[in-house]
């Protein structure tokens, strides 16, 4: 990935090398300055020359400092830039992938997990490229070259000065890894706490209704204490190690002072050399500690990366076949031919078995059946949210698996049971499938869906923001909005998937009347519990356990006297009858 | 119609124009990120949470001071070692020995102090954090429901998490910044003490830094905030794509959305690069100033050494101090924005903590005993969420022990409010609500809750097993009790068909059960609670007919031997009641049993004669007509 930004990466690494070199010069220059000062102090001709040299050293030091600053800036900026560019590319890839992955994937993966991958994991990978790569270069140069300089100046003193490095590097790596694993645990416990709070606040009426505040505080305290004790443990781990690391650093500094002092007294090294040893140690202290952070960053990047790239590498279950052609709608005839289906997660449990039916333009098909019988599945198969596991579905003779998804989904609109509102204005929500739409069309769709009058009553009418951060709509209003949304499209097949459950019967009646004209041009499929929603259909299918057990018009099915008739009786009988039966059964 | 739109309905046009109505994510930024850097009122509120840990805070401040002191001393020891131990021509082994010994003692103290300081600060900060969160959560358990009604859960959660967490950073760093300030002044002081003139000269680079910072800070902060903002906007758009993926795919919006998201992600890239420039531009400035200060020490200090007005050791010590000098300044400027953030969060936290508790127990509140008769009475009750617009007007009725009363009326007639008042979710403005012969305001809420069980329209279940959910109200209920209750309401069969029977874990809000099943579980829950009075809001949503039968049967079981107040939608439920009370516009207009009301020929009989299975199915127009006729008679 870094290869995609070759010049930025080269600049970052080049700057790092130069900056590290300049950094290493500073202790040497300081040491020289101290020695020159002492030489000048001793006086004599050498002394006068040393005084001259002192000016020179000061000037060089100033220039080196400035250059170091500039190269460090360039190093940091370009490495961050590489990270940000990579982050940008990953964001796009991740977004595109999530958008394209099929329903079967989204059914199985919690949306919270996807958010974690798309935000936190992506950030972890980005940070790695932003900082860790350049740090590796910087650290190896600082420690490598620095160690060489020190050891070549004075082997013993060099060894003493560097003695803290392995200890600190080891401790900080171990600590960071431990902190990381406890961090993951802590996140886990905090998410339990979050859930306790979220549920409590969401269900506050139940909590109050059962006077369960004490019980709830108990749940909260339990979750809270378990998180707190781990948080304390983390503080302990962190502190024990930073203190130990600082101590080991100062310990070797003390030893350098001691041995170095003896050597200075013995005349083996100069005071300046000692000063440059000490300065060098100060410079090295920070990066060595960061070793641990780097190890952490590697660990994080590898877990984050494996999750992120795992997502990006996923196969999309429902996609265009290699030889896919645009769907050509002529007659508008939809045919289910012996369709079998089972969800990928539960292949052993067939949801649909040998379902066949045909619908033509201008017709209405009603589908009814007990919960879990497979009604909604039929709705999901037509736009290929899932692929059939047996048989085939055709639109004007073309197997829908051979058509491109984009053209198929233009030809099929599904009004979902639970409609999602986007955080934007009502008009943009209605025009979601046709964002070039003119205002007039939007209003007309809203009128047909019996939403227009309600919208006009809102503070900014069609400009009112709805959704997560906007005005909240009731279930029925949302369903009406999603009907309006579907009316904006001009599909050949329109499917209502139990999408009027929260709308009262009378409003539904009015919606149907308003749609009559619209329905002439397409096939309408209505899936519902309420029989009044689909009694008028040209063909009614009664589904049970994934099979069509009865089919015909309303009258035919009533005459048949089977399951449909039983359901009809239950729904239209006056209250007295039901009551008697229920009471009879209860006794 | 509009055939021209058919072709390229969902794409970005060739000229690169975006569809005018297409947006991804929300553009709205929720709230202020930064407040004033210091707000005395908020600090004192936070202090109230810190003050239980006063001793620890004092210890840690002391430890910080000691720690900073040792850091200041170390260069001095080095100086002593150089000047006294390694003096040119006059080496002194004893002095070096002393210096090394002093060094050893100092670093031991440093070790101890840093250990104490960081442990104590870290733990206290965590404690305070959890205390604040607990206080808020506990407060939310008691604030009036009208507050909870109008506040989104998501908003409260961001108070309880985001805002509480940004206090953590503040708490942890504020003790450390005490150390920074001490270190800064300490270095300045020691340098001036070692050599006043050289110290002053070295410090002269400082104003330059301050001036640069003054120009840099506002611009940089703007850049950082812009980066923060675009980041949350981009993440918001991603979250929306995840949550709405089914809608996106079914309307084939992937292509447009990707283009729009690219715009956002690209804007985010740009603001981050800008922010990065601002952050990095300070590096060469600080480095140059450090270099300048060191050069000054070398040239001026060097000539002073030659003139014997300065020891070499002092010069070395200066060089050491200069290298540490800019650290506290850097972290103090960082601390500034941490404080601003903390103040903004603190403001929001105190808002939550300050929400008034309207409904609370009287000091001498009585405990409602289980032996009470179970009667419910409304005496001239007037109540409104907004007192100016009462939703119940002078309503009086009595439900006798063991009786089931159905509350009936069009939407907005005040049924749900009446029900909430029995449990004292709100206090009435006039009149009184009496349970078991006591005004509910004279009872403890706890004991009232024990005797009044409620079943809400939208059955809310908690994450946990079915078993735990059913015995929610009675933590000591045995497994047998739970099974018995489930059998009684007809939930046992479907529970046993779940993967782990009663131990099956329910997902968030019982998502893995159907609405009807959740309803049955909530009935079982109410049955286990075994309260004298049952208040029930029947679900209006369409439930499949089979489950509907189960629910009707369960209802009869549930109301057996209890006083029942039911907001009824289904005719079957209404017919099963002993008495029917009809509310309209907050007033009680009819009351009596089915036959009496039918004989009266009022609103009830009109509605009934329309012959719908549920009052909710009556079309608005017919309902309006009935209401008009009803009120005329």
Coordinates of C-alpha atoms in Angstrom, one line a residue, chain B residues 193-444:
Chain B
X193 CA 20.2 30.9 40.7
X194 CA 23.1 29.1 39.1
X195 CA 24.0 32.2 37.1
X196 CA 21.7 35.1 36.9
X197 CA 23.1 36.8 33.8
X198 CA 23.5 33.6 31.7
X199 CA 20.1 32.4 32.9
X200 CA 18.5 35.7 31.8
X201 CA 20.2 35.5 28.5
X202 CA 19.2 31.9 27.9
X203 CA 15.6 32.7 28.9
X204 CA 15.4 35.5 26.4
X205 CA 14.5 33.0 23.7
X206 CA 11.3 32.3 25.6
X207 CA 9.3 35.4 24.6
X208 CA 9.9 34.5 21.0
X209 CA 8.3 31.1 21.6
X210 CA 5.3 32.7 23.3
X211 CA 4.8 35.2 20.5
X212 CA 4.9 32.5 17.9
X213 CA 2.5 30.4 19.9
X214 CA 0.1 33.3 20.2
X215 CA -0.2 33.6 16.5
X216 CA -0.1 29.9 15.9
X217 CA -2.6 28.7 18.5
X218 CA -5.9 30.1 17.1
X219 CA -5.1 29.0 13.6
X220 CA -3.9 25.6 14.6
X221 CA -6.9 25.0 16.8
X222 CA -9.2 25.9 13.9
X223 CA -7.4 23.4 11.8
X224 CA -7.6 20.7 14.5
X225 CA -11.3 21.3 15.0
X226 CA -11.9 21.2 11.2
X227 CA -10.1 17.8 11.1
X228 CA -12.1 16.5 14.0
X229 CA -15.4 17.7 12.4
X230 CA -14.8 16.2 9.0
X231 CA -13.8 13.0 10.7
X232 CA -17.0 12.7 12.5
X233 CA -19.0 13.7 9.4
X234 CA -17.2 11.0 7.4
X235 CA -17.7 8.4 10.1
X236 CA -21.4 9.4 10.4
X237 CA -21.8 8.8 6.7
X238 CA -20.2 5.4 7.0
X239 CA -22.5 4.5 9.9
X240 CA -25.5 5.5 7.9
X241 CA -24.3 3.3 5.0
X242 CA -24.0 0.4 7.4
X243 CA -27.4 0.8 9.1
X244 CA -29.3 1.7 5.9
X245 CA -27.5 -0.8 3.6
X246 CA -30.7 -2.6 2.7
X247 CA -32.5 0.5 1.7
X248 CA -29.4 1.6 -0.3
X249 CA -29.2 -1.6 -2.2
X250 CA -32.9 -1.9 -2.9
X251 CA -32.9 1.6 -4.4
X252 CA -29.6 1.0 -6.2
X253 CA -28.0 4.1 -4.7
X254 CA -24.5 2.6 -4.3
X255 CA -22.9 4.5 -7.2
X256 CA -24.1 8.0 -6.2
X257 CA -23.4 7.3 -2.5
X258 CA -19.9 6.3 -3.3
X259 CA -19.3 9.5 -5.1
X260 CA -20.8 11.6 -2.3
X261 CA -18.8 9.7 0.3
X262 CA -15.7 10.2 -1.7
X263 CA -16.3 14.0 -1.5
X264 CA -16.5 13.7 2.3
X265 CA -13.6 11.4 2.7
X266 CA -11.5 13.7 0.5
X267 CA -12.5 16.7 2.4
X268 CA -11.4 14.8 5.5
X269 CA -8.1 14.0 4.0
X270 CA -7.5 17.6 3.2
X271 CA -8.3 18.9 6.7
X272 CA -6.1 16.3 8.2
X273 CA -3.2 17.3 6.0
X274 CA -3.7 20.9 7.0
X275 CA -3.9 20.0 10.6
X276 CA -0.8 18.0 10.3
X277 CA 1.0 21.0 8.7
X278 CA 0.0 23.1 11.6
X279 CA 1.1 20.5 14.2
X280 CA 4.5 20.0 12.5
X281 CA 5.4 23.6 11.8
X282 CA 6.1 24.1 15.5
X283 CA 8.9 21.5 15.4
X284 CA 11.5 23.5 13.6
X285 CA 10.7 26.6 15.6
X286 CA 11.1 24.8 18.9
X287 CA 14.3 23.1 17.7
X288 CA 15.8 26.3 16.4
X289 CA 15.1 28.1 19.7
X290 CA 16.6 25.2 21.6
X291 CA 19.6 25.4 19.3
X292 CA 19.8 29.1 19.8
X293 CA 19.7 28.8 23.5
X294 CA 22.4 26.2 23.5
X295 CA 24.6 28.3 21.2
X296 CA 24.1 31.3 23.6
X297 CA 25.2 29.1 26.5
X298 CA 28.2 27.8 24.6
X299 CA 29.4 31.2 23.4
X300 CA 28.6 33.4 26.4
X301 CA 29.0 30.6 29.0
X302 CA 32.2 29.5 27.3
X303 CA 33.7 33.0 27.6
X304 CA 32.5 33.3 31.1
X305 CA 34.3 30.0 31.9
X306 CA 37.5 31.5 30.4
X307 CA 37.0 34.6 32.5
X308 CA 36.5 32.2 35.5
X309 CA 33.2 33.8 36.3
X310 CA 31.5 30.4 35.5
X311 CA 32.3 26.7 36.3
X312 CA 32.3 24.2 33.5
X313 CA 29.8 22.1 35.5
X314 CA 27.4 24.9 35.5
X315 CA 27.6 25.2 31.8
X316 CA 26.9 21.5 31.4
X317 CA 24.0 21.8 33.8
X318 CA 22.6 24.6 31.7
X319 CA 22.8 22.5 28.6
X320 CA 20.9 19.8 30.3
X321 CA 18.2 22.2 31.5
X322 CA 17.7 23.6 28.1
X323 CA 16.9 20.3 26.6
X324 CA 14.1 19.7 29.2
X325 CA 12.9 23.2 29.0
X326 CA 10.4 23.1 26.2
X327 CA 8.7 19.9 27.3
X328 CA 6.5 21.6 29.9
X329 CA 5.6 24.4 27.6
X330 CA 4.5 22.0 25.0
X331 CA 2.4 19.9 27.3
X332 CA 0.9 23.0 28.9
X333 CA -0.4 24.2 25.6
X334 CA -1.9 20.8 25.0
X335 CA -3.5 21.0 28.4
X336 CA -5.3 24.1 27.4
X337 CA -7.5 22.4 24.8
X338 CA -8.0 19.5 27.1
X339 CA -9.4 21.9 29.6
X340 CA -11.7 23.6 27.0
X341 CA -13.1 20.2 26.0
X342 CA -13.6 19.2 29.6
X343 CA -15.5 22.4 30.4
X344 CA -17.8 21.9 27.5
X345 CA -18.4 18.3 28.6
X346 CA -18.7 19.4 32.2
X347 CA -21.4 21.8 31.2
X348 CA -23.4 19.1 29.6
X349 CA -22.9 16.7 32.5
X350 CA -24.1 19.2 35.0
X351 CA -27.2 19.8 32.9
X352 CA -28.1 16.2 33.3
X353 CA -27.3 16.2 37.0
X354 CA -29.5 19.3 37.4
X355 CA -32.6 17.9 35.8
X356 CA -35.3 18.4 38.4
X357 CA -36.9 15.4 40.1
X358 CA -40.6 16.2 40.0
X359 CA -42.0 13.0 41.4
X360 CA -40.5 12.1 44.7
X361 CA -41.5 10.4 48.0
X362 CA -42.8 12.6 50.8
X363 CA -40.6 12.4 53.9
X364 CA -43.4 10.7 55.8
X365 CA -44.6 8.5 52.9
X366 CA -46.5 5.4 53.9
X367 CA -45.7 2.0 52.6
X368 CA -48.6 0.5 50.6
X369 CA -49.2 -2.9 52.2
X370 CA -50.1 -6.0 50.2
X371 CA -53.2 -6.3 52.3
X372 CA -54.9 -3.2 50.8
X373 CA -58.1 -3.8 48.9
X374 CA -56.8 -3.1 45.4
X375 CA -59.2 -0.3 44.5
X376 CA -58.3 2.5 42.1
X377 CA -60.0 5.8 42.2
X378 CA -59.7 9.0 40.2
X379 CA -61.2 12.0 42.1
X380 CA -61.6 15.1 39.9
X381 CA -58.3 14.6 38.2
X382 CA -57.0 17.3 36.0
X383 CA -53.6 16.6 34.4
X384 CA -51.5 17.8 31.4
X385 CA -47.8 17.3 30.5
X386 CA -48.0 21.0 29.9
X387 CA -50.3 22.4 32.7
X388 CA -51.8 24.8 30.2
X389 CA -53.1 22.0 28.0
X390 CA -54.7 19.4 30.2
X391 CA -55.1 16.0 28.6
X392 CA -57.4 14.9 31.4
X393 CA -60.1 17.3 32.7
X394 CA -61.8 16.7 35.9
X395 CA -62.0 12.9 35.5
X396 CA -63.6 10.9 38.3
X397 CA -64.2 7.1 38.4
X398 CA -63.6 4.2 40.7
X399 CA -62.4 0.7 39.9
X400 CA -63.6 -1.7 42.6
X401 CA -61.3 -4.5 43.9
X402 CA -61.2 -7.3 41.5
X403 CA -63.1 -5.5 38.8
X404 CA -61.8 -5.1 35.2
X405 CA -62.5 -1.8 33.6
X406 CA -61.8 -1.1 29.9
X407 CA -60.7 2.4 29.0
X408 CA -62.0 3.3 25.5
X409 CA -61.7 6.3 23.3
X410 CA -60.2 7.8 20.2
X411 CA -56.5 8.6 20.0
X412 CA -55.5 11.5 22.2
X413 CA -58.5 11.1 24.5
X414 CA -56.2 10.7 27.5
X415 CA -56.3 6.9 28.1
X416 CA -52.6 6.4 28.3
X417 CA -52.1 9.4 30.6
X418 CA -54.8 8.0 33.0
X419 CA -52.9 4.8 33.1
X420 CA -49.6 6.5 33.8
X421 CA -51.1 8.4 36.7
X422 CA -52.1 5.2 38.5
X423 CA -48.4 4.4 38.8
X424 CA -47.6 8.0 39.5
X425 CA -45.3 8.4 36.5
X426 CA -46.5 12.0 36.7
X427 CA -48.2 14.1 39.4
X428 CA -51.7 15.4 38.8
X429 CA -52.3 19.2 38.8
X430 CA -55.7 18.9 40.5
X431 CA -57.7 16.3 42.3
X432 CA -56.1 13.0 43.4
X433 CA -55.5 9.5 42.3
X434 CA -56.1 6.9 45.0
X435 CA -54.9 3.4 45.2
X436 CA -56.1 1.1 47.9
X437 CA -57.6 4.1 49.6
X438 CA -54.4 6.2 49.7
X439 CA -53.5 9.2 47.6
X440 CA -50.6 7.9 45.5
X441 CA -48.6 11.0 46.5
X442 CA -48.6 9.8 50.1
X443 CA -47.2 6.4 49.3
X444 CA -43.6 5.4 48.7

